[in-house]
mmCIF file of C-alpha atoms in Angstrom:
data_model
loop_
_atom_site.group_PDB
_atom_site.id
_atom_site.type_symbol
_atom_site.label_atom_id
_atom_site.label_comp_id
_atom_site.label_asym_id
_atom_site.label_seq_id
_atom_site.Cartn_x
_atom_site.Cartn_y
_atom_site.Cartn_z
ATOM 1 C CA MET A 222 -44.572 -54.598 -0.339
ATOM 2 C CA THR A 223 -45.751 -57.596 1.380
ATOM 3 C CA GLU A 224 -47.639 -57.517 4.463
ATOM 4 C CA ASN A 225 -45.087 -59.251 6.310
ATOM 5 C CA ALA A 226 -41.909 -57.409 4.259
ATOM 6 C CA VAL A 227 -39.919 -55.360 6.763
ATOM 7 C CA VAL A 228 -37.553 -53.525 3.730
ATOM 8 C CA GLU A 229 -38.783 -52.554 0.205
ATOM 9 C CA ILE A 230 -36.670 -51.484 -2.691
ATOM 10 C CA LEU A 231 -38.112 -48.404 -4.215
ATOM 11 C CA ASP A 232 -38.825 -47.937 -7.409
ATOM 12 C CA ALA A 233 -37.512 -44.400 -9.312
ATOM 13 C CA ASN A 234 -41.124 -43.235 -9.181
ATOM 14 C CA ARG A 235 -40.991 -42.831 -5.644
ATOM 15 C CA ALA A 236 -37.887 -42.698 -4.812
ATOM 16 C CA ARG A 237 -37.907 -39.227 -6.903
ATOM 17 C CA SER A 238 -41.189 -38.626 -5.186
ATOM 18 C CA LEU A 239 -39.409 -38.964 -1.578
ATOM 19 C CA LEU A 240 -36.244 -36.677 -2.783
ATOM 20 C CA SER A 241 -38.627 -34.050 -3.863
ATOM 21 C CA GLY A 242 -40.773 -34.081 -0.531
ATOM 22 C CA GLN A 243 -37.235 -33.243 1.382
ATOM 23 C CA THR A 244 -35.237 -30.189 1.844
ATOM 24 C CA PHE A 245 -32.118 -31.474 4.021
ATOM 25 C CA GLY A 246 -29.812 -34.064 2.904
ATOM 26 C CA ARG A 247 -25.916 -34.973 2.454
ATOM 27 C CA LEU A 248 -23.971 -34.169 -0.255
ATOM 28 C CA ILE A 249 -20.835 -37.024 -0.596
ATOM 29 C CA GLU A 250 -17.487 -36.521 -3.209
ATOM 30 C CA ARG A 251 -15.410 -38.450 -3.737
ATOM 31 C CA ILE A 252 -11.723 -36.800 -5.387
ATOM 32 C CA GLY A 253 -9.594 -39.768 -5.747
ATOM 33 C CA GLU A 254 -9.081 -41.347 -2.193
ATOM 34 C CA VAL A 255 -10.905 -38.826 -0.428
ATOM 35 C CA THR A 256 -14.289 -38.216 0.272
ATOM 36 C CA GLU A 257 -15.892 -35.484 1.351
ATOM 37 C CA VAL A 258 -19.959 -35.464 3.095
ATOM 38 C CA PHE A 259 -21.814 -32.130 3.558
ATOM 39 C CA PRO A 260 -25.105 -31.724 4.835
ATOM 40 C CA ILE A 261 -27.215 -29.144 2.525
ATOM 41 C CA ASN A 262 -30.625 -27.706 2.344
ATOM 42 C CA TYR A 263 -31.731 -28.490 -1.072
ATOM 43 C CA TRP A 264 -34.812 -27.926 -3.851
ATOM 44 C CA SER A 265 -35.511 -30.902 -5.982
ATOM 45 C CA ASP A 266 -38.034 -32.032 -8.260
ATOM 46 C CA GLY A 267 -36.727 -35.708 -8.500
ATOM 47 C CA HIS A 268 -34.518 -35.534 -11.537
ATOM 48 C CA ARG A 269 -32.140 -32.398 -10.333
ATOM 49 C CA ILE A 270 -30.879 -31.550 -7.126
ATOM 50 C CA VAL A 271 -30.423 -27.293 -6.524
ATOM 51 C CA PHE A 272 -28.351 -26.155 -3.511
ATOM 52 C CA ARG A 273 -26.907 -22.781 -2.551
ATOM 53 C CA THR A 274 -22.940 -22.217 -1.570
ATOM 54 C CA ALA A 275 -20.001 -20.008 -0.741
ATOM 55 C CA PRO A 276 -16.579 -20.546 -1.789
ATOM 56 C CA GLY A 277 -14.981 -23.433 -0.475
ATOM 57 C CA THR A 278 -14.308 -27.172 -0.480
ATOM 58 C CA LYS A 279 -17.797 -28.313 -1.328
ATOM 59 C CA LEU A 280 -18.149 -25.593 -4.152
ATOM 60 C CA ALA A 281 -14.758 -27.239 -5.762
ATOM 61 C CA GLY A 282 -15.155 -30.446 -4.939
ATOM 62 C CA THR A 283 -18.925 -30.248 -7.392
ATOM 63 C CA VAL A 284 -16.269 -29.323 -10.623
ATOM 64 C CA VAL A 285 -13.246 -31.555 -9.763
ATOM 65 C CA ALA A 286 -15.252 -34.663 -7.613
ATOM 66 C CA ASP A 287 -14.687 -38.099 -9.260
ATOM 67 C CA GLU A 288 -17.905 -39.141 -7.730
ATOM 68 C CA ILE A 289 -20.860 -37.381 -6.788
ATOM 69 C CA LEU A 290 -23.619 -38.868 -4.471
ATOM 70 C CA PHE A 291 -26.235 -37.388 -2.602
ATOM 71 C CA GLN A 292 -28.308 -38.949 -0.095
ATOM 72 C CA THR A 293 -31.746 -37.982 2.215
ATOM 73 C CA ASP A 294 -33.876 -40.222 4.667
ATOM 74 C CA ARG A 295 -36.705 -39.933 7.272
ATOM 75 C CA VAL A 296 -37.069 -41.920 10.139
ATOM 76 C CA THR A 297 -40.255 -41.926 11.859
ATOM 77 C CA GLU A 298 -41.521 -44.031 14.922
ATOM 78 C CA GLU A 299 -43.293 -46.833 12.327
ATOM 79 C CA ASP A 300 -41.002 -46.312 9.018
ATOM 80 C CA ALA A 301 -37.939 -44.969 7.816
ATOM 81 C CA TRP A 302 -36.896 -44.424 3.761
ATOM 82 C CA SER A 303 -33.550 -43.701 2.824
ATOM 83 C CA VAL A 304 -32.765 -42.592 -1.249
ATOM 84 C CA VAL A 305 -29.567 -42.573 -3.174
ATOM 85 C CA ALA A 306 -28.595 -40.656 -5.869
ATOM 86 C CA ARG A 307 -25.573 -40.692 -8.384
ATOM 87 C CA CYS A 308 -25.164 -37.388 -10.036
ATOM 88 C CA THR A 309 -23.110 -35.179 -12.607
ATOM 89 C CA SER A 310 -22.712 -31.462 -11.189
ATOM 90 C CA ARG A 311 -22.808 -27.896 -12.540
ATOM 91 C CA ILE A 312 -22.571 -24.128 -11.242
ATOM 92 C CA LEU A 313 -25.317 -22.441 -12.717
ATOM 93 C CA ASP A 314 -24.053 -19.160 -14.242
ATOM 94 C CA LYS A 315 -25.990 -18.017 -16.843
ATOM 95 C CA ALA A 316 -28.011 -14.980 -15.604
ATOM 96 C CA VAL A 317 -31.450 -16.148 -16.597
ATOM 97 C CA GLU A 318 -30.654 -19.881 -14.585
ATOM 98 C CA VAL A 319 -29.751 -18.029 -11.460
ATOM 99 C CA ASP A 320 -32.356 -15.963 -11.458
ATOM 100 C CA GLU A 321 -34.216 -18.815 -11.824
ATOM 101 C CA ALA A 322 -33.005 -20.403 -8.816
ATOM 102 C CA ALA A 323 -32.988 -17.358 -7.034
ATOM 103 C CA GLN A 324 -37.068 -17.986 -7.196
ATOM 104 C CA LEU A 325 -36.798 -21.723 -5.683
ATOM 105 C CA ASP A 326 -38.045 -22.635 -2.286
ATOM 106 C CA LEU A 327 -34.365 -22.956 -1.023
ATOM 107 C CA HIS A 328 -33.000 -20.769 1.477
ATOM 108 C CA PRO A 329 -29.871 -21.021 3.648
ATOM 109 C CA LEU A 330 -30.053 -23.405 6.701
ATOM 110 C CA ILE A 331 -27.434 -21.173 8.876
ATOM 111 C CA PRO A 332 -27.864 -17.470 8.472
ATOM 112 C CA THR A 333 -24.577 -16.575 6.260
ATOM 113 C CA VAL A 334 -24.431 -15.794 2.677
ATOM 114 C CA LYS A 335 -24.391 -18.173 -0.033
ATOM 115 C CA GLN A 336 -24.529 -16.644 -3.177
ATOM 116 C CA VAL A 337 -23.335 -19.909 -5.555
ATOM 117 C CA PHE A 338 -26.145 -21.748 -6.946
ATOM 118 C CA VAL A 339 -25.224 -25.725 -7.654
ATOM 119 C CA GLU A 340 -27.222 -28.221 -10.074
ATOM 120 C CA LEU A 341 -26.755 -31.384 -9.413
ATOM 121 C CA THR A 342 -28.106 -33.707 -12.421
ATOM 122 C CA VAL A 343 -29.966 -36.739 -10.735
ATOM 123 C CA GLY A 344 -28.368 -40.253 -12.681
ATOM 124 C CA THR A 345 -29.375 -43.495 -10.642
ATOM 125 C CA LEU A 346 -31.474 -43.685 -7.950
ATOM 126 C CA SER A 347 -31.774 -46.128 -5.252
ATOM 127 C CA GLY A 348 -34.007 -46.427 -2.320
ATOM 128 C CA ARG A 349 -35.092 -48.824 0.608
ATOM 129 C CA TYR A 350 -38.393 -48.296 2.694
ATOM 130 C CA PHE A 351 -38.271 -49.892 5.924
ATOM 131 C CA ARG A 352 -41.278 -51.324 8.050
ATOM 132 C CA LEU A 353 -40.024 -50.603 11.803
ATOM 133 C CA GLY A 354 -41.281 -52.833 14.591
ATOM 134 C CA GLU A 355 -39.592 -54.796 17.459
ATOM 135 C CA GLU A 356 -36.677 -57.054 17.160
ATOM 136 C CA PRO A 357 -37.896 -60.983 16.296
ATOM 137 C CA GLN A 358 -37.010 -63.736 17.986
ATOM 138 C CA ALA A 359 -34.009 -65.691 16.288
ATOM 139 C CA SER A 360 -34.873 -69.462 15.497
ATOM 140 C CA PRO A 361 -32.376 -71.519 17.376
ATOM 141 C CA GLU A 362 -31.531 -73.519 13.753
ATOM 142 C CA THR A 363 -30.357 -69.836 12.910
ATOM 143 C CA VAL A 364 -28.454 -68.901 16.076
ATOM 144 C CA ALA A 365 -24.430 -70.468 15.719
#
């Protein structure tokens, strides 16, 4: 990022690193004309995202969704960033996969039973980094 730039488009490696460094994000599922957004906690290595859930709308959506996106971000006093992944999904149903997923550092955010593991495979990634600060004065020629 240049010294004066306030917005940086993240390359895939940096976006993957940021994705894998967080544990909370939003699962977005589009089924036809209906879009649902679910806050979830997750584990990621930057190429896949794993979360736990229970039977219900979120789980059903991972099976039938026309489009699945995942978004995570962070905001501090100095900067902010956001990463969005387009994904495909599958329910982990083989015993060895479930056992491996159970070993991940992945625990329900709220005290509920969530025994189904879902894996999102990251397709394309996009991300932006923002340097925060005071709003600059507009130049007179830019004010209509």
